[in-house]
Structures are given as C-alpha cells and as structure tokens.
mmCIF file of C-alpha atoms and ligand atoms in Angstrom:
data_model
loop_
_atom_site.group_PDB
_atom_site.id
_atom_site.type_symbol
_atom_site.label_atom_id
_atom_site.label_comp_id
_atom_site.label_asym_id
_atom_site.label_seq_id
_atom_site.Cartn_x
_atom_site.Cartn_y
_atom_site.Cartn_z
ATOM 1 C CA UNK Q 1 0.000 0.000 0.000
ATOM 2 C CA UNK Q 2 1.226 3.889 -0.549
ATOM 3 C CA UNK Q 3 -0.617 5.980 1.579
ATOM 4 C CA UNK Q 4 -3.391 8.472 -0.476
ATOM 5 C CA UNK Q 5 -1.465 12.129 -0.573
ATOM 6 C CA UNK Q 6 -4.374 14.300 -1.635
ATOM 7 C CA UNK Q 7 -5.639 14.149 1.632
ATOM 8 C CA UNK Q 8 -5.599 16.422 4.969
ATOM 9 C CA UNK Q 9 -3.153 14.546 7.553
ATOM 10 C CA UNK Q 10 -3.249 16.027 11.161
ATOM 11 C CA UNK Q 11 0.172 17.074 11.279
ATOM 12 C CA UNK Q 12 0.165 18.246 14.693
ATOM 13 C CA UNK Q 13 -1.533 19.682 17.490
ATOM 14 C CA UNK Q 14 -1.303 23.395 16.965
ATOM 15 C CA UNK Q 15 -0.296 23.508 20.851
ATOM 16 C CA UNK Q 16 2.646 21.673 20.338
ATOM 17 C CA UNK Q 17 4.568 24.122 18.103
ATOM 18 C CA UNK Q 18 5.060 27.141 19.533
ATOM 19 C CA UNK Q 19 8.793 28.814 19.929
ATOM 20 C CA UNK Q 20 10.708 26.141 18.593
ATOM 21 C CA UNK Q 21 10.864 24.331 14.916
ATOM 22 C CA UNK Q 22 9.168 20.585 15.286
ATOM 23 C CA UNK Q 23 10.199 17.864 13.238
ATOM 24 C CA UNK Q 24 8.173 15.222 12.433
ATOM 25 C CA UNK Q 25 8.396 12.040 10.154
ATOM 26 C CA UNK Q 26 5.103 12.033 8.075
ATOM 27 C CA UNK Q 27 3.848 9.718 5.266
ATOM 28 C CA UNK Q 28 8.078 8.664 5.233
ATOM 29 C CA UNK Q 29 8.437 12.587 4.430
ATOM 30 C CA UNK Q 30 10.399 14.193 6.962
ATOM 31 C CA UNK Q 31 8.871 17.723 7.565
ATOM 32 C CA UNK Q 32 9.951 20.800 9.905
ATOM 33 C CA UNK Q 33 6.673 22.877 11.413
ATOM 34 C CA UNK Q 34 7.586 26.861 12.650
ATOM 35 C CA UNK Q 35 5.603 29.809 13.190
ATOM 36 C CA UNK Q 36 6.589 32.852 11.176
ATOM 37 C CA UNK Q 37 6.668 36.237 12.769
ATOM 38 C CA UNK Q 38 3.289 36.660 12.307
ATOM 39 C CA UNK Q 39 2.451 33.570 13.898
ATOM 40 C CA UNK Q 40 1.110 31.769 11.101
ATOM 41 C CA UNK Q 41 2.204 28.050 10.661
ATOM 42 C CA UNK Q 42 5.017 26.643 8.092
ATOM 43 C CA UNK Q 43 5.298 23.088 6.940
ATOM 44 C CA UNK Q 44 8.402 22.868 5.057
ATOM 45 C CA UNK Q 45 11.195 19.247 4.041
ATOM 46 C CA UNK Q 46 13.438 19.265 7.234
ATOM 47 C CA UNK Q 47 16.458 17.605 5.592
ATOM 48 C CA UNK Q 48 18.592 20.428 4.331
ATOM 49 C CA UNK Q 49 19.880 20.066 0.765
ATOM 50 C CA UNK Q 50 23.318 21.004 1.563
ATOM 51 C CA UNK Q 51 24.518 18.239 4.043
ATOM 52 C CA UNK Q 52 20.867 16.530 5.109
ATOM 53 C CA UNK Q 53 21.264 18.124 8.180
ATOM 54 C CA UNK Q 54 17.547 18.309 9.994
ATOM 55 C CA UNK Q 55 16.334 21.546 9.567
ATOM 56 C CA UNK Q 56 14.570 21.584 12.991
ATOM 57 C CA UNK Q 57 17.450 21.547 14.702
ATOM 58 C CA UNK Q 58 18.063 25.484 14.113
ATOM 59 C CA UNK Q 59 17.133 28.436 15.122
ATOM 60 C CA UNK Q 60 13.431 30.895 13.363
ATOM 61 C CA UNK Q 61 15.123 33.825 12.198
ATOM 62 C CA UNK Q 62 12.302 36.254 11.079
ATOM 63 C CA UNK Q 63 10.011 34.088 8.502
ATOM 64 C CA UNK Q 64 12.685 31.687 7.789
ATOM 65 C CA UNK Q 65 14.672 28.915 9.400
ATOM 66 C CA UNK Q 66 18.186 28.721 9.205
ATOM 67 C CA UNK Q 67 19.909 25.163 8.975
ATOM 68 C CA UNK Q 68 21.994 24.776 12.431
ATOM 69 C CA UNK Q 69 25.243 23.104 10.308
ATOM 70 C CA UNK Q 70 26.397 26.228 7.635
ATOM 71 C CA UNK Q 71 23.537 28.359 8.072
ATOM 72 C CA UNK Q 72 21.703 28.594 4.801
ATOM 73 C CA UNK Q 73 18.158 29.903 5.496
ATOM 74 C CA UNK Q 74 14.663 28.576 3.899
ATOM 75 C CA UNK Q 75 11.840 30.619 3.609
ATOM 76 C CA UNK Q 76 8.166 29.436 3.901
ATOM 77 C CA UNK Q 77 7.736 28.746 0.522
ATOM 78 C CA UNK Q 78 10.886 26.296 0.609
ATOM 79 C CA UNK Q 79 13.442 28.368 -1.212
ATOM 80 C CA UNK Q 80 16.840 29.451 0.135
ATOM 81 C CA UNK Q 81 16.709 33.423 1.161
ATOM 82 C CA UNK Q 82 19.964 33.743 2.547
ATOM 83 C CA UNK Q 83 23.461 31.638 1.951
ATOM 84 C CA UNK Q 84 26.067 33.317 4.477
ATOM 85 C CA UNK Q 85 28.846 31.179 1.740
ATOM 86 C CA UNK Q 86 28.130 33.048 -1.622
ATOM 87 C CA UNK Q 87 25.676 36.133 -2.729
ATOM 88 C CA UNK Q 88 24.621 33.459 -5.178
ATOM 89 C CA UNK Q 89 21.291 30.920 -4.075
ATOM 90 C CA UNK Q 90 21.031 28.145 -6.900
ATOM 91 C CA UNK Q 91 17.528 26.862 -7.950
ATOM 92 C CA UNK Q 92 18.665 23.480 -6.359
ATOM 93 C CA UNK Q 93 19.238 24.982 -2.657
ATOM 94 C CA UNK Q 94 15.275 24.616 -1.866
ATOM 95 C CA UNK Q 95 13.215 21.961 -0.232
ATOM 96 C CA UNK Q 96 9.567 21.186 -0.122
ATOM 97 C CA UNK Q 97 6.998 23.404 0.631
ATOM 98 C CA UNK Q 98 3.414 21.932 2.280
ATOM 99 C CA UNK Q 99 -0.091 23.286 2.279
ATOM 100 C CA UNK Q 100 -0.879 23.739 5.850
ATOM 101 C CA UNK Q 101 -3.907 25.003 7.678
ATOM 102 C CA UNK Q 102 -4.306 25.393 11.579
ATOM 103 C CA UNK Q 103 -8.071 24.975 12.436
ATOM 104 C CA UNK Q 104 -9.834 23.594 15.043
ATOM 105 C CA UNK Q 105 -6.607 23.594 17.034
ATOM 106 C CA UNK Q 106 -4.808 21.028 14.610
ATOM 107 C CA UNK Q 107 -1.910 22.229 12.285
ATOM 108 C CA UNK Q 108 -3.313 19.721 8.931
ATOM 109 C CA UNK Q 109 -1.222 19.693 6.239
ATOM 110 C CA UNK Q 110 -1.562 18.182 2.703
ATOM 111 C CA UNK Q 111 0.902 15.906 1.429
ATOM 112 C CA UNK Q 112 0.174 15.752 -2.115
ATOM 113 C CA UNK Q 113 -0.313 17.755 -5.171
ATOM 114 C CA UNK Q 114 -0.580 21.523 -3.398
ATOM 115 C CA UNK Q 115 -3.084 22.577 -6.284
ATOM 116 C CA UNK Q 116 -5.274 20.344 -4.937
ATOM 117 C CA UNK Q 117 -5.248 21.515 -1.709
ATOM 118 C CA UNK Q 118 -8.651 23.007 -0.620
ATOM 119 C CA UNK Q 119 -9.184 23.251 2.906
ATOM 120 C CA UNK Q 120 -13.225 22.678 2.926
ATOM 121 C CA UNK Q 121 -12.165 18.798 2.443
ATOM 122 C CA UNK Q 122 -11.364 19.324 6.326
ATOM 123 C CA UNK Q 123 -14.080 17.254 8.074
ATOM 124 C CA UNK Q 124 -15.823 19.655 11.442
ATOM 125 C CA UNK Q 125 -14.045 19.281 14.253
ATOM 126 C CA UNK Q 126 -15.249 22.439 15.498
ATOM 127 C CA UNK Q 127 -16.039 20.819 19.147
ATOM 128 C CA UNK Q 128 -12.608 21.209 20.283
ATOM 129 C CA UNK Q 129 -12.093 24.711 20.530
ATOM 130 C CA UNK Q 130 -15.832 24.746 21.435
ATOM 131 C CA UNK Q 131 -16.167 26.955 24.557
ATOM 132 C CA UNK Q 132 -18.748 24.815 25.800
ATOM 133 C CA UNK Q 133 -16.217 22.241 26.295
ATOM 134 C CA UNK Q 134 -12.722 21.741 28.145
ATOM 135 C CA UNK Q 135 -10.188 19.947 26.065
ATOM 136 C CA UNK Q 136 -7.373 17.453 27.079
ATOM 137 C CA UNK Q 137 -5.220 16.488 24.601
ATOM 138 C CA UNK Q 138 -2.539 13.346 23.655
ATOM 139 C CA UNK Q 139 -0.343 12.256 21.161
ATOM 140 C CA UNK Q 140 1.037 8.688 20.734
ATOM 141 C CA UNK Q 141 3.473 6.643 19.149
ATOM 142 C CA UNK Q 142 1.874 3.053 17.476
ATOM 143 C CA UNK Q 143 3.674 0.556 15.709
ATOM 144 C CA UNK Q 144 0.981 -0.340 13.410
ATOM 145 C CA UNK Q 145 0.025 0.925 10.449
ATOM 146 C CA UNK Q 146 -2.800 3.690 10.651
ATOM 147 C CA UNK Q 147 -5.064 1.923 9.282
ATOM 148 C CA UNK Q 148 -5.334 -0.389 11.954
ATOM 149 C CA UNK Q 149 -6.049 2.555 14.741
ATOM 150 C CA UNK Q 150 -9.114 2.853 11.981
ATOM 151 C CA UNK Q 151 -10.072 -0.884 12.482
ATOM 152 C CA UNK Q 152 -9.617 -0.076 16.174
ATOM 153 C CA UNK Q 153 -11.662 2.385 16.637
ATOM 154 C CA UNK Q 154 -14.567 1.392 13.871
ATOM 155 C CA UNK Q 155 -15.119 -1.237 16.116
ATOM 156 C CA UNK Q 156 -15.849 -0.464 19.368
ATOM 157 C CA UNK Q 157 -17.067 -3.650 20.223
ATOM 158 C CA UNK Q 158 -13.435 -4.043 21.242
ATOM 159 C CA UNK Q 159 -14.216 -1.883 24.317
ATOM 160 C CA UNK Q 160 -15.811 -4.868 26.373
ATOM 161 C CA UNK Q 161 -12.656 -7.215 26.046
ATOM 162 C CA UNK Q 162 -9.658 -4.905 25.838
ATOM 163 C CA UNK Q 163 -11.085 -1.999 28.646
ATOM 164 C CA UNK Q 164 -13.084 -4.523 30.428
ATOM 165 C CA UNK Q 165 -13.136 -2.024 33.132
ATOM 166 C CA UNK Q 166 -13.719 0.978 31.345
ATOM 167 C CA UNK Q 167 -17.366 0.995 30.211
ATOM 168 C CA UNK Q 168 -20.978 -0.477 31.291
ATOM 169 C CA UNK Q 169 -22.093 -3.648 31.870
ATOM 170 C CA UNK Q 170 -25.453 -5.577 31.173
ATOM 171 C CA UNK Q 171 -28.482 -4.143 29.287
ATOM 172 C CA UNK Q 172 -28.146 -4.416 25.418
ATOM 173 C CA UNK Q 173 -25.655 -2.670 23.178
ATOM 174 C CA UNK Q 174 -26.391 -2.205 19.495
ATOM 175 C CA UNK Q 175 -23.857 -1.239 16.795
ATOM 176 C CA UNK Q 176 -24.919 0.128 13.654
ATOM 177 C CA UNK Q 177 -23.038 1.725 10.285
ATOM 178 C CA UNK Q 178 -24.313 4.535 8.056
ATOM 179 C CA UNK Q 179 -22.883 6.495 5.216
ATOM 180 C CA UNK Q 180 -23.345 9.801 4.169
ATOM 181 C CA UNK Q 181 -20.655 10.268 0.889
ATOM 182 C CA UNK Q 182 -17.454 9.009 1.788
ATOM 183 C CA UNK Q 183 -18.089 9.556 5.623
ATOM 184 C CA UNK Q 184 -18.728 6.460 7.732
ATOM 185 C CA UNK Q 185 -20.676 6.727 10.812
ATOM 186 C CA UNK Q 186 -20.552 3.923 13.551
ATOM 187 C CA UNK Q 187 -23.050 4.587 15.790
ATOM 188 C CA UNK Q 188 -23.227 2.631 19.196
ATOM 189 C CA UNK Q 189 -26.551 2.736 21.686
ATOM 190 C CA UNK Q 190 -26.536 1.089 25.096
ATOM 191 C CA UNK Q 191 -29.567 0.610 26.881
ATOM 192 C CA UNK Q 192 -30.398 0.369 30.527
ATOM 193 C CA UNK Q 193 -26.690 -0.909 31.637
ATOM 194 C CA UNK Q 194 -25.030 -0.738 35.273
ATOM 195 C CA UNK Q 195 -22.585 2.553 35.021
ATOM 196 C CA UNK Q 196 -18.793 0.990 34.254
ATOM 197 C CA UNK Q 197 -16.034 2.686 36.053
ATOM 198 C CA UNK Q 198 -15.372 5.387 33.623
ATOM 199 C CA UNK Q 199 -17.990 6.444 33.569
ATOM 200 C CA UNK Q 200 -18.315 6.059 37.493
ATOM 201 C CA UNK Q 201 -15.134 8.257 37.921
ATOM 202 C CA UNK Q 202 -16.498 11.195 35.356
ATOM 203 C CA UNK Q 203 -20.053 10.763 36.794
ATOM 204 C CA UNK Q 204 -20.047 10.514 40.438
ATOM 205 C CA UNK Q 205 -23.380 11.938 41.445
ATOM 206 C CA UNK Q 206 -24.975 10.165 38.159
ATOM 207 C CA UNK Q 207 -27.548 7.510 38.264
ATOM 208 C CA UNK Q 208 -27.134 3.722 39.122
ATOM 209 C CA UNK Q 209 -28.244 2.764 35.002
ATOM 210 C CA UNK Q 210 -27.652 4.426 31.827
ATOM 211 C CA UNK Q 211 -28.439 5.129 28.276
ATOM 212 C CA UNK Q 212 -25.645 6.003 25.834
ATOM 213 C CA UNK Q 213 -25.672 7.410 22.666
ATOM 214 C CA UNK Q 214 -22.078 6.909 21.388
ATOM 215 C CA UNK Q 215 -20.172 6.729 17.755
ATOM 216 C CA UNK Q 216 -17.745 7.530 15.669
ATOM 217 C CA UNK Q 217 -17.560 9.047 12.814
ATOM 218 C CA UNK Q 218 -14.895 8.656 10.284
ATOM 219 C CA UNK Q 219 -13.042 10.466 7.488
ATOM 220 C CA UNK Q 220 -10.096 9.537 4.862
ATOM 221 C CA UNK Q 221 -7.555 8.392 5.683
ATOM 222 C CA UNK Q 222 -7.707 8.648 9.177
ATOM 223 C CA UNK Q 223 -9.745 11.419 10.596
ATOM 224 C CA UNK Q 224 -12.442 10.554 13.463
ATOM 225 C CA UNK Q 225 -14.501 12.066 16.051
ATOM 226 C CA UNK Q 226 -15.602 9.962 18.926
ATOM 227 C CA UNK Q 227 -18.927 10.939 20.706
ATOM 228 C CA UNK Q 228 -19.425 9.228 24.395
ATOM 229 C CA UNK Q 229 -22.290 10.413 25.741
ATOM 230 C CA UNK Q 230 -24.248 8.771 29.050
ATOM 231 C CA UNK Q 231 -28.149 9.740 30.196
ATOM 232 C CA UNK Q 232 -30.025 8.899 32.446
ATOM 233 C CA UNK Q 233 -32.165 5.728 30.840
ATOM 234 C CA UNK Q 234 -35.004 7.226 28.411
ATOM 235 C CA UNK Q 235 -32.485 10.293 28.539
ATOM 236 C CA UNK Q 236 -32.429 11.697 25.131
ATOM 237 C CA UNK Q 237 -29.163 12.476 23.013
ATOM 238 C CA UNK Q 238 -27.033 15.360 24.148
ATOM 239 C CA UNK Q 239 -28.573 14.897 27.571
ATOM 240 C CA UNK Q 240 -26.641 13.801 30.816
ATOM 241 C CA UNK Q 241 -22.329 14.309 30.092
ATOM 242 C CA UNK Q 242 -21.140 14.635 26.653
ATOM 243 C CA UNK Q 243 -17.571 13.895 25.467
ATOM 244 C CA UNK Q 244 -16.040 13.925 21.866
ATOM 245 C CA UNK Q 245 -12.817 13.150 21.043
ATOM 246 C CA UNK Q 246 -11.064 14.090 18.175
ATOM 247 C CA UNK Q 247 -9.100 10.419 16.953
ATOM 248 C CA UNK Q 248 -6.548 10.964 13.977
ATOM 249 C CA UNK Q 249 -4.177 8.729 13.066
ATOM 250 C CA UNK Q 250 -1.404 9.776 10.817
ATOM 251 C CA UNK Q 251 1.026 7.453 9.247
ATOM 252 C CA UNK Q 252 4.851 8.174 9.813
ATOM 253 C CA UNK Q 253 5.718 5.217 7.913
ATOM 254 C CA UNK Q 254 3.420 2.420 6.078
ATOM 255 C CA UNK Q 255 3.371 0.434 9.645
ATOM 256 C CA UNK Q 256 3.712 3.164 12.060
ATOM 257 C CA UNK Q 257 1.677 5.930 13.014
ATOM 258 C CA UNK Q 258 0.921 9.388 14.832
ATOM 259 C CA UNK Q 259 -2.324 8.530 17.149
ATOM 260 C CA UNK Q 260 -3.630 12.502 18.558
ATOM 261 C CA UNK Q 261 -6.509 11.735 20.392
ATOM 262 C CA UNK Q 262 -8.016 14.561 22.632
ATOM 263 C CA UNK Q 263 -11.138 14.301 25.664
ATOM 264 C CA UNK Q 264 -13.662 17.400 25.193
ATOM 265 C CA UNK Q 265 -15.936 17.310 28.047
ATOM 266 C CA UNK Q 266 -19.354 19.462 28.369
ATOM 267 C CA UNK Q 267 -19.097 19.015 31.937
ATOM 268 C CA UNK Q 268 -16.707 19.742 35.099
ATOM 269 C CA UNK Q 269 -15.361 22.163 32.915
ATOM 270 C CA UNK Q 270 -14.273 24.021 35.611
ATOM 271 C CA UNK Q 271 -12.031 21.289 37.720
ATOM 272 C CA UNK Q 272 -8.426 21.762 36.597
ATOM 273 C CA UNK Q 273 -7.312 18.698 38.506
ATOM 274 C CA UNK Q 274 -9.692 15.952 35.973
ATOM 275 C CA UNK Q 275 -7.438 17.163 33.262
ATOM 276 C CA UNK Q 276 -4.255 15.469 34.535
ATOM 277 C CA UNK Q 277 -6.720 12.356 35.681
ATOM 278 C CA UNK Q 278 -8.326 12.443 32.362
ATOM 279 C CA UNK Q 279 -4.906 12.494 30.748
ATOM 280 C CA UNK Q 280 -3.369 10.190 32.699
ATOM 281 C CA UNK Q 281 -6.026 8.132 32.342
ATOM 282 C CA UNK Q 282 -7.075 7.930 28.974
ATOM 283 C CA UNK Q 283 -3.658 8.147 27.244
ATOM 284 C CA UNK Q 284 -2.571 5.026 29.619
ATOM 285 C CA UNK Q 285 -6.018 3.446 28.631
ATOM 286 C CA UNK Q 286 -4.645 4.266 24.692
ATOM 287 C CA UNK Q 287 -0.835 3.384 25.104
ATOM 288 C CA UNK Q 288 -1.030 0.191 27.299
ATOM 289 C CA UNK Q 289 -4.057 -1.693 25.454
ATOM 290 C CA UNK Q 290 -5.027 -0.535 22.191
ATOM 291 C CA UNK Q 291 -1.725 0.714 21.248
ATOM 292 C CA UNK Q 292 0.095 -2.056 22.325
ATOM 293 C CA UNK Q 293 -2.470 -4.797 20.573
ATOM 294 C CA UNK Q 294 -2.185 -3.087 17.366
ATOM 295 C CA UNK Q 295 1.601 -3.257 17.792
ATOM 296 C CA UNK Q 296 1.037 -6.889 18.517
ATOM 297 C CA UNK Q 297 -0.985 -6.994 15.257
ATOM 298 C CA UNK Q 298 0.982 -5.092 13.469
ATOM 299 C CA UNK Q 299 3.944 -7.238 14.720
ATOM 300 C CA UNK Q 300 2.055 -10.361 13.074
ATOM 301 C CA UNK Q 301 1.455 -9.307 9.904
ATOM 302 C CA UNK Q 302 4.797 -8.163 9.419
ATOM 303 C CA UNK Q 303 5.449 -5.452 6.787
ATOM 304 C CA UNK Q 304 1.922 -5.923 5.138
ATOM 305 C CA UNK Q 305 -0.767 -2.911 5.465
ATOM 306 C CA UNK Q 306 -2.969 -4.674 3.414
ATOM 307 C CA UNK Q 307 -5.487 -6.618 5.618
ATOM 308 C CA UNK Q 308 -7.748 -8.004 3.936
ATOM 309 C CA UNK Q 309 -5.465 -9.246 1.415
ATOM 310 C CA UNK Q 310 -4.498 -11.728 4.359
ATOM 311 C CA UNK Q 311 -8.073 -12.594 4.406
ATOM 312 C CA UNK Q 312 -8.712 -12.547 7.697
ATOM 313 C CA UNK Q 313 -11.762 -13.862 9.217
ATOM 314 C CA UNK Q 314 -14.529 -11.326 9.201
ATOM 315 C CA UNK Q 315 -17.071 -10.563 11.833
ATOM 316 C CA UNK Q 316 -20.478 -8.647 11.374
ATOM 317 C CA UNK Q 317 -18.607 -6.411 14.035
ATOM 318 C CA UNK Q 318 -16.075 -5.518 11.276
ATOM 319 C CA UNK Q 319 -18.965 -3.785 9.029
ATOM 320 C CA UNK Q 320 -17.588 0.000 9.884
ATOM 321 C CA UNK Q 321 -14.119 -0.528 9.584
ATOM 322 C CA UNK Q 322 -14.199 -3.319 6.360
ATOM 323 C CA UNK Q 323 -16.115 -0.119 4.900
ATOM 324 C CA UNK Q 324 -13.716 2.874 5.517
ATOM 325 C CA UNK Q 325 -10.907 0.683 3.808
ATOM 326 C CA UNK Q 326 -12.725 -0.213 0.907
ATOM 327 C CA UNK Q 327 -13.660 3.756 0.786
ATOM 328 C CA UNK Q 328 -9.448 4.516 1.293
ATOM 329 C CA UNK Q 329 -9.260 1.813 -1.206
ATOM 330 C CA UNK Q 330 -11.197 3.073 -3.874
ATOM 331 C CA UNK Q 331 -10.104 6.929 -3.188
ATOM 332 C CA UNK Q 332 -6.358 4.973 -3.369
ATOM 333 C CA UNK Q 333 -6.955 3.599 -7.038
ATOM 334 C CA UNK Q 334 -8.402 7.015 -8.127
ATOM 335 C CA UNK Q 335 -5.696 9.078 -6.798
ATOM 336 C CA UNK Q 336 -3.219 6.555 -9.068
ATOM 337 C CA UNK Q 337 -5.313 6.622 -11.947
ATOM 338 C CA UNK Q 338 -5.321 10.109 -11.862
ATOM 339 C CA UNK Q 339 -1.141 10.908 -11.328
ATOM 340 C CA UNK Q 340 -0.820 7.728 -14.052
ATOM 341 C CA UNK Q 341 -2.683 9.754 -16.816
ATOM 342 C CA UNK Q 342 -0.562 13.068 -15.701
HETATM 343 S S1 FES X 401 23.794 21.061 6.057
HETATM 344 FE FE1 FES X 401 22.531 22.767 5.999
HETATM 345 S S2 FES X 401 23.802 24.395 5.410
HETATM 346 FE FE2 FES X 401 25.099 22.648 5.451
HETATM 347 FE FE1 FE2 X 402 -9.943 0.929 22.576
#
C-alpha cells in the first residue's frame, strides 16, 4: 500500500509548536513545522539540501529557518533566502513546501499535489475549541500501520474485552453503520446498563443505570470524532455528560503511526485537577491496550498494510471498519489513476 497524498493529515496539534521548529516524520516525508513572525504556521522538508542536516534543529530567524550546520536559510515557501557562503542561491538549494492550515486547534497539512489543496475537504471538528467544552489532549506513538487505529476504533465492540473495566455492563448494546458520501458513521446505543467505572469516575453523582448514545464518525484516511455520551435511561441524546474526542491517526511510515486523540468534556469544565486524571487516564487506557495490541498486530502481519489481502476472518462487528478501507481503497486507485494519466 502507498498511503493516499491528496488528503488532509493532522500534522500536529497546533499547541505543540510554539517557539521552537518541530520535526516530524510524516507519510516517510520528513517535515519541519515553525511559526513565522506573524504567527502563522510553516510546513516545510526538514532535511537540508546542503549536508541533510535536519532543519529543525536550528534556530526561526524572522520568517525563515536557518539550517543549524552552515547556516543557509529557507523561507516558507521552501526556497533558500539567505546563503552566508556566496551572494549566489542556486535553484537546487530549496526543499519542499506543504499546504498547511491550523483549524480547530490542529496544524493539517496536505501531502500531495498543493493545487489540490482546498481546505473545505477538512471534516468539522469544530467541538474542540468549542467553549462549551474543556479539552485534554494526547499524542502517541503506534507501531501499526494507521489503518489499523481505523479498524480499532470502527469497532468499538473491542471496548468490552480490551477496557473490560472501562465501560458499562449488562443491558443491550447495538452497533450500527451509516454512510453519508465518503463519511462512515458507527453509531453505538446502550440501553439500561449498570454505570462501568469510567464512567463512574467522570459521573459521580450520576444515576445507578444508563443510556448512551455513542459513535464515531470517520473520514479519509484517518480522521475521526468519537462521541461518548451517558443519560439517564429514556435520557435523550445530548442529555446527561457529553464527550467527543477528536481520533486521527497519521502514518509516519506504512506500519507506524501518529495517534492525537483529545477528551472534550461538556461538563466539570471548571475542575483543573480531571485534566491530569483524564490524561493520565485515557492516554494510559490508549498506550497500554489498544496501542500495544495493534503493535502486537501489526507485529504479526509483518510489513503488510494490506489486511484483507491476508483474508482474515470477518465478523459482522467488522462492518464499519471493512467499509472505511474499501472507501481509502477506492479513493487509493483514483488518486493513481489520476497521477498515471498526468
Ligand atoms: S547542512 Fe545545511 S547548510 Fe550545510
Ligand atoms: Fe480501545
């Protein structure tokens, strides 16, 4: 598999670059994020043309960044504005230059053909800088392919083995898929189940049995927004606490990925001290089970991305996630078809 390029990757959390130049391996295309004087974001290549040297590594000197080894600068376009060595810059003393938008709090960049770039292809994610909601927010490492933090999360039925403790018990739990274009929307409703301990630990004063109104809804390649939501039972939608989180897995390399996952809460916005729990919590909930089984998967089928290739067994549980690949799939063979008649 080659990963699709005329897509919106979340590159970063917009947070996370601030004062100094971030490198980041992305799609096996090492890129360098700054901020430019006016504090608008660059995505440029972070391996210097002269000696490779990573571009990160030195210092923002007005709009440009100057490679820490002999000092030639790169401007946010890519080209070389300043060579200390010679009044003369050659075309060749350049490196790439990536659309990037910040919105929503997420620094997305495009990997592909820049004319293709248009940034109403971003999917909503307009809860997380919500003021109705307080935000916590994660980043981890997986050794699996991205795809497979898809699978992960398109099935949520996962939740009652892997996070045994996490979620309610009893009642009945149904699981259903819908499609509107290219979107897929898992949707999960629980009905009249004993409070689980999450939800115990966000919900103290909450009642003994809940409804919830969960889902996920998912994006190419890997863009998702979780909904968790618990009433009281007969409680309608949006009723009771409300959760999102914004899920999006970015490949570094084809069996390897960037996992950002964030916690926006509707309620206790105002305790400081649930956003260490909450990160605490959830990230070790992330990084010590479904991290670490995808690694394990990812460990078993080797060097292949391609799942169902290996024709693995399928379960009706699979419906959401068998979908979104055969939607990256098919957006995969167009995007080839397309650069093979260029
Ligand atoms: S390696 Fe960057 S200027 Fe020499
Ligand atoms: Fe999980």
């Amino acid at each position: 598999m080659t990963f699709l390029r005329n897509a919106w990757y979340c590159a970063a959390w917009s947070r996370e670059v601030a004062d100094k130049p971030l490198g980041r391996t992305l799609l096996e295309e090492k890129v360098v994020l700054y901020r430019k004087q006016d504090g608008g974001l660059v995505a440029i290549g972070d391996v210097c043309p002269h000696r490779f040297a990573p571009l990160h590594a030195g210092p923002v000197t007005g709009d440009a960044i100057a490679c820490r080894y002999h000092g030639l600068q790169f401007g946010p376009d890519g080209a070389c504005v300043h060579n200390p060595h010679d009044t003369r810059i050659s075309p060749a003393m350049r490196v790439k230059a990536y659309p990037l938008v910040e919105r929503y709090g997420v620094a997305w960049i495009w990997m592909g053909d820049a004319a293709l770039a248009d940034d109403a292809l971003i999917p909503d994610f307009s809860v997380h800088v919500d003021p109705g909601f307080r935000t916590v927010e994660g980043l981890i490492y997986v050794k699996g392919s991205y795809q497979l933090v898809c699978d992960n999360l398109l099935d949520l039925s996962h939740t009652q083995y892997l996070h045994p403790l996490l979620i309610q018990s009893g009642g009945e739990t149904s699981h259903g898929l819908e499609q509107e274009g290219e979107t897929v929307l898992q949707t999960v409703k629980g009905r009249n189940s004993k409070l689980g301990g999450f939800q115990q630990f966000l919900w103290p004063d909450g009642p003994e049995r809940i409804d919830s109104h969960g889902g996920l809804r998912w994006d190419a390649p890997g863009n998702m927004l979780l909904t968790i939501n618990s009433t009281a039972v007969g409680g309608r939608p949006g009723e009771g606490i409300l959760a999102y989180g914004l899920e999006l897995a970015t490949p570094e390399t084809e069996t390897t990925c960037h996992y950002f996952w964030s916690f926006d809460r509707n309620f206790r916005r105002d305790e400081e001290g649930l956003d260490e729990a909450l990160r605490a919590g959830v990230s070790s909930v992330f990084e010590n089970e479904d991290a670490w089984i995808i690694g394990e998967v990812q460990a078993n089928m080797g060097e292949a991305t391609d799942l169902l290739a290996l024709k693995p067994v399928i379960l009706p549980s699979d419906a959401c996630a068998i979908r979104a690949r055969l939607i990256t799939a098919d957006k995969l063979k167009r995007e080839r078809i397309a650069l093979a008649a260029e």
